[in-house]
Short mmCIF file of C-alpha atoms and ligand atoms in Angstrom, two decimals:
data_model
loop_
_atom_site.label_atom_id
_atom_site.label_comp_id
_atom_site.label_asym_id
_atom_site.label_seq_id
_atom_site.Cartn_x
_atom_site.Cartn_y
_atom_site.Cartn_z
CA MET E 1 101.30 70.53 113.12
CA LEU E 2 102.59 71.87 109.81
CA ILE E 3 99.56 70.51 107.95
CA ARG E 4 97.29 72.09 110.52
CA ALA E 5 99.02 75.45 110.04
CA VAL E 6 98.69 75.18 106.24
CA VAL E 7 95.02 74.29 106.52
CA ILE E 8 94.40 77.28 108.78
CA ALA E 9 96.37 79.59 106.46
CA LEU E 10 94.35 78.39 103.47
CA ALA E 11 91.09 78.82 105.36
CA VAL E 12 92.07 82.38 106.24
CA THR E 13 93.03 83.41 102.68
CA SER E 14 90.09 81.79 100.96
CA GLY E 15 87.76 82.71 103.80
CA LEU E 16 88.53 86.36 103.23
CA ALA E 17 87.20 86.18 99.71
CA ALA E 18 84.59 83.47 100.04
CA GLN E 19 83.18 85.01 103.22
CA ALA E 20 80.37 82.60 103.77
CA ASN E 21 77.66 85.22 104.03
CA PRO E 22 74.59 83.07 104.70
CA SER E 23 72.25 85.62 103.11
CA TRP E 24 73.98 85.07 99.75
CA THR E 25 72.55 81.57 99.43
CA GLU E 26 69.26 82.12 101.28
CA PRO E 27 66.35 81.98 98.84
CA PHE E 28 64.12 85.04 98.51
CA PRO E 29 60.65 85.27 96.90
CA PRO E 30 61.00 86.32 93.26
CA HIS E 31 58.94 89.44 92.54
CA ARG E 32 58.14 92.03 89.95
CA VAL E 33 59.90 95.32 90.75
CA ALA E 34 58.35 97.60 88.12
CA GLY E 35 57.48 97.40 84.44
CA ASN E 36 59.27 94.40 82.95
CA ILE E 37 61.91 94.16 85.72
CA TYR E 38 61.79 91.19 88.09
CA TYR E 39 63.93 90.29 91.10
CA VAL E 40 65.24 86.70 90.81
CA GLY E 41 68.18 86.83 93.24
CA SER E 42 68.74 85.46 96.74
CA LYS E 43 68.26 87.43 99.96
CA GLY E 44 71.79 88.84 99.76
CA LEU E 45 72.70 88.77 96.07
CA ALA E 46 70.56 90.68 93.61
CA SER E 47 69.80 89.30 90.17
CA TYR E 48 67.32 90.89 87.77
CA LEU E 49 65.33 89.43 84.90
CA ILE E 50 64.25 91.98 82.30
CA THR E 51 61.66 90.41 80.07
CA SER E 52 60.64 91.04 76.50
CA PRO E 53 58.63 89.12 73.91
CA GLU E 54 61.93 88.58 72.05
CA GLY E 55 63.61 86.94 75.06
CA HIS E 56 65.05 88.06 78.36
CA ILE E 57 68.08 89.81 79.83
CA LEU E 58 69.61 88.56 83.09
CA ILE E 59 71.71 90.92 85.20
CA ASN E 60 74.06 89.00 87.55
CA SER E 61 74.62 85.24 87.58
CA ASN E 62 75.88 85.40 91.20
CA LEU E 63 77.63 82.33 92.67
CA GLU E 64 77.83 79.13 90.67
CA SER E 65 75.52 77.55 93.26
CA SER E 66 73.02 80.41 92.74
CA VAL E 67 72.19 79.39 89.17
CA PRO E 68 69.60 76.68 90.05
CA GLN E 69 68.06 79.17 92.52
CA ILE E 70 67.86 81.89 89.85
CA ARG E 71 66.39 79.39 87.40
CA ALA E 72 63.72 78.33 89.94
CA SER E 73 62.85 82.01 90.55
CA VAL E 74 62.53 82.73 86.82
CA GLU E 75 60.25 79.72 86.36
CA LYS E 76 58.18 80.55 89.44
CA LEU E 77 57.40 83.90 87.79
CA GLY E 78 56.19 82.02 84.72
CA PHE E 79 59.14 82.70 82.42
CA SER E 80 61.46 80.26 80.71
CA PHE E 81 65.11 80.27 81.83
CA THR E 82 66.23 79.21 78.36
CA ASP E 83 64.65 82.39 76.92
CA ILE E 84 67.52 84.37 78.49
CA LYS E 85 69.35 85.79 75.47
CA ILE E 86 71.69 88.30 77.10
CA LEU E 87 73.71 88.02 80.33
CA LEU E 88 75.06 91.17 82.04
CA ILE E 89 76.80 91.78 85.37
CA SER E 90 77.22 94.57 87.92
CA HIS E 91 80.96 93.97 88.25
CA ALA E 92 83.68 91.33 88.05
CA HIS E 93 83.48 89.94 91.59
CA TRP E 94 82.65 86.26 92.13
CA ASP E 95 79.43 87.00 94.02
CA HIS E 96 77.95 88.57 90.85
CA CYS E 97 79.61 86.60 88.04
CA ALA E 98 80.80 83.15 89.18
CA GLY E 99 77.64 81.55 87.76
CA SER E 100 78.08 83.12 84.30
CA ALA E 101 79.78 80.10 82.66
CA LEU E 102 76.89 77.89 83.76
CA VAL E 103 74.20 80.40 82.67
CA LYS E 104 75.85 80.64 79.24
CA GLN E 105 76.04 76.87 78.99
CA LEU E 106 72.37 76.38 79.96
CA THR E 107 70.88 79.24 77.91
CA GLY E 108 73.37 80.09 75.15
CA ALA E 109 73.05 83.74 76.21
CA GLN E 110 75.44 86.37 74.87
CA TYR E 111 77.69 87.60 77.70
CA MET E 112 78.28 91.37 77.58
CA VAL E 113 80.80 92.97 79.95
CA MET E 114 82.32 96.44 80.41
CA ASP E 115 85.77 96.66 78.79
CA ALA E 116 87.86 97.11 81.94
CA ASP E 117 86.29 94.05 83.62
CA VAL E 118 86.72 91.76 80.58
CA PRO E 119 90.30 90.50 81.23
CA GLU E 120 89.37 89.32 84.74
CA ILE E 121 86.14 87.66 83.61
CA GLU E 122 88.01 85.77 80.90
CA ALA E 123 90.75 84.80 83.40
CA GLY E 124 88.25 83.55 85.99
CA GLY E 125 88.99 86.30 88.50
CA LYS E 126 92.79 86.18 88.24
CA GLY E 127 94.43 89.57 88.11
CA ASN E 128 91.92 91.35 90.33
CA PHE E 129 93.76 94.20 92.06
CA GLN E 130 92.51 93.24 95.51
CA TYR E 131 91.70 89.54 95.54
CA GLY E 132 94.25 88.38 92.94
CA ASN E 133 94.52 84.67 93.13
CA SER E 134 92.90 84.02 96.50
CA PRO E 135 91.04 80.73 95.89
CA GLY E 136 87.61 81.86 97.14
CA SER E 137 87.49 84.72 94.64
CA LEU E 138 88.17 82.64 91.52
CA TYR E 139 85.56 81.22 89.16
CA LYS E 140 85.34 79.48 85.81
CA PRO E 141 86.95 81.66 83.09
CA THR E 142 84.12 82.80 80.84
CA LYS E 143 84.28 84.09 77.30
CA VAL E 144 82.80 87.54 76.77
CA ASP E 145 80.78 87.80 73.55
CA ARG E 146 80.52 91.59 73.44
CA VAL E 147 82.81 94.14 75.04
CA LEU E 148 80.89 97.17 76.28
CA TYR E 149 82.06 100.77 76.50
CA ASP E 150 80.68 103.53 78.71
CA GLY E 151 77.33 104.79 77.44
CA GLU E 152 76.64 101.92 75.05
CA SER E 153 73.19 100.39 74.73
CA VAL E 154 72.13 96.79 75.10
CA THR E 155 68.89 96.23 73.19
CA LEU E 156 66.51 93.28 73.13
CA GLY E 157 63.10 93.80 71.55
CA ASP E 158 61.85 97.15 72.84
CA THR E 159 64.00 97.02 75.98
CA VAL E 160 67.06 99.25 76.01
CA LEU E 161 69.61 99.22 78.83
CA THR E 162 72.49 101.70 79.03
CA ALA E 163 75.85 100.63 80.46
CA ARG E 164 77.49 103.35 82.56
CA LEU E 165 81.07 102.87 83.66
CA THR E 166 81.16 103.53 87.41
CA PRO E 167 84.70 102.38 88.27
CA GLY E 168 86.56 102.06 91.55
CA HIS E 169 85.01 99.03 93.23
CA THR E 170 86.26 97.14 90.15
CA LYS E 171 87.91 98.72 87.14
CA GLY E 172 84.88 98.05 84.94
CA CYS E 173 82.12 98.30 87.55
CA THR E 174 78.87 98.94 85.68
CA THR E 175 75.71 100.79 86.63
CA TRP E 176 72.75 99.91 84.43
CA THR E 177 70.03 102.39 83.55
CA MET E 178 66.76 101.94 81.71
CA LYS E 179 63.25 103.34 81.45
CA VAL E 180 60.12 101.46 82.48
CA THR E 181 56.43 102.19 82.37
CA GLU E 182 54.63 101.50 85.63
CA ALA E 183 50.88 102.12 85.94
CA GLY E 184 51.02 104.22 82.76
CA GLU E 185 53.84 106.48 83.95
CA PRO E 186 57.47 106.48 82.71
CA TYR E 187 60.23 106.03 85.28
CA ASP E 188 64.04 106.13 85.23
CA VAL E 189 65.65 103.02 86.69
CA VAL E 190 69.20 102.85 88.08
CA ILE E 191 70.84 99.54 89.05
CA VAL E 192 73.94 100.62 91.00
CA GLY E 193 77.10 98.56 90.30
CA SER E 194 78.74 99.26 93.69
CA PRO E 195 79.90 102.46 95.36
CA ASN E 196 81.60 100.57 98.20
CA VAL E 197 85.22 100.61 99.35
CA ASN E 198 85.80 97.03 100.47
CA ALA E 199 87.82 96.15 103.56
CA GLY E 200 91.50 96.26 102.69
CA TYR E 201 91.12 98.43 99.55
CA LYS E 202 94.18 100.65 99.16
CA LEU E 203 93.00 104.03 97.85
CA VAL E 204 96.38 105.76 98.10
CA ASN E 205 99.55 104.57 96.32
CA ASN E 206 97.98 101.39 95.00
CA PRO E 207 100.49 100.01 92.47
CA LEU E 208 97.93 97.54 91.07
CA TYR E 209 95.32 100.26 90.54
CA PRO E 210 97.06 103.65 90.53
CA ARG E 211 93.94 105.60 89.51
CA ILE E 212 91.57 104.00 92.01
CA ALA E 213 90.80 107.21 93.93
CA LYS E 214 90.20 109.16 90.71
CA ASP E 215 87.92 106.37 89.51
CA TYR E 216 85.84 106.45 92.71
CA ALA E 217 85.46 110.22 92.26
CA THR E 218 84.33 109.69 88.65
CA MET E 219 81.88 107.04 89.79
CA PHE E 220 80.23 109.36 92.33
CA ARG E 221 80.04 112.12 89.73
CA VAL E 222 78.27 109.73 87.32
CA LEU E 223 75.88 108.35 89.96
CA LYS E 224 74.90 111.89 91.04
CA SER E 225 74.23 112.84 87.41
CA LEU E 226 71.81 110.00 86.71
CA PRO E 227 68.07 110.65 86.82
CA CYS E 228 66.66 108.00 89.15
CA ASP E 229 63.13 107.15 90.20
CA ILE E 230 63.49 103.42 90.76
CA PHE E 231 66.58 102.63 92.82
CA LEU E 232 68.11 99.13 92.56
CA GLY E 233 71.59 97.67 93.02
CA ALA E 234 73.91 94.67 92.99
CA HIS E 235 72.90 93.78 96.56
CA GLY E 236 69.39 94.27 97.93
CA ASP E 237 70.74 96.01 101.02
CA TYR E 238 71.83 99.00 98.88
CA TYR E 239 68.18 99.96 98.46
CA GLY E 240 66.38 98.31 101.37
CA MET E 241 65.01 95.52 99.19
CA GLU E 242 63.48 93.44 101.98
CA ALA E 243 61.54 96.32 103.56
CA LYS E 244 60.34 97.56 100.15
CA PHE E 245 59.28 94.07 99.14
CA ALA E 246 57.23 93.82 102.35
CA ARG E 247 55.56 97.17 101.55
CA MET E 248 54.89 96.02 97.97
CA LYS E 249 52.60 93.32 99.34
CA GLU E 250 50.52 95.93 101.15
CA GLY E 251 49.63 97.57 97.82
CA GLY E 252 49.56 101.34 97.21
CA VAL E 253 52.34 103.29 95.52
CA ASN E 254 55.19 101.10 94.27
CA PRO E 255 57.79 101.32 97.10
CA PHE E 256 60.68 100.77 94.67
CA ILE E 257 60.01 104.30 93.37
CA ASP E 258 62.40 106.08 95.72
CA PRO E 259 64.31 109.03 94.19
CA GLU E 260 65.16 110.51 97.63
CA GLY E 261 66.44 107.12 98.84
CA TYR E 262 68.77 107.01 95.84
CA GLN E 263 70.15 110.51 96.41
CA SER E 264 70.75 109.97 100.12
CA TYR E 265 72.34 106.55 99.53
CA VAL E 266 74.81 107.99 97.00
CA SER E 267 75.63 110.96 99.29
CA GLU E 268 76.17 108.70 102.30
CA ARG E 269 78.43 106.34 100.30
CA GLU E 270 80.41 109.32 98.99
CA ARG E 271 80.94 110.60 102.53
CA ALA E 272 82.15 107.12 103.56
CA PHE E 273 84.59 107.12 100.61
CA ARG E 274 85.92 110.59 101.50
CA ALA E 275 86.37 109.56 105.15
CA GLU E 276 88.30 106.45 104.10
CA MET E 277 90.44 108.56 101.73
CA LYS E 278 91.26 110.89 104.61
CA ARG E 279 92.07 107.99 106.91
CA GLN E 280 94.48 106.52 104.34
CA SER E 281 96.14 109.81 103.35
CA PRO E 282 99.41 110.59 105.13
CA SER E 283 98.83 113.52 107.51
CA LYS E 284 100.79 116.64 106.65
ZN1 LIG B 301 81.95 93.57 94.68
#
């Protein structure tokens, strides 16, 4: 009886973090998004390969079990997985970074992470303000090779990515921006780190993250200031990946060019944040 209770308790704590979302492990056709950006993630977890003649950049290693899937996607597109020279992430949550140790081991890539997310990455997820030590949220501690600060560039060949600190969802949540040329035209790309308030996030009087509400406000200010033509994010559902991919196959204008979609997504997420703030604030 006691053992049964312990097993159930463990399942509940780890289940909260591990949340077996079947879409996270469901394969998805790898595809070119625009310019030298390719989608190599699963149906539910976005991962991007940015190619250059000098080697490639991978954004998001996802779950540890995702790594063979990402590798297969990279190879299906005709690129070599071992040409990945730089590994980046959207933020320090296991669904975007648990595979990083394995990617580093297989490719020797340099791991570059925003300063405020570095302690958690190097502690394998321990110390996260929300998930702490819940077993499903932990991963292999991974050494960061370069600590990034807001506005810094990551350069490989002629590809330049800019790291923008968009905190709140994690303390070092990172939105990546870059420019691509698609059909002869230049476009601004934004890969959103996460604007979401997860279930259970304490926005008011949070002793483990006192400035969380301020950070969310900063994040929305930054996202609204970014020029964006091509809208991408840490999960495909931020930007309607599946529907856009389906339209891509029909030809015509690249459906990933969606400046209005970006603006309305950011506004809608900001409204959701403000509503949650109001809900959590003590009424006067
Ligand atoms: Zn997250």
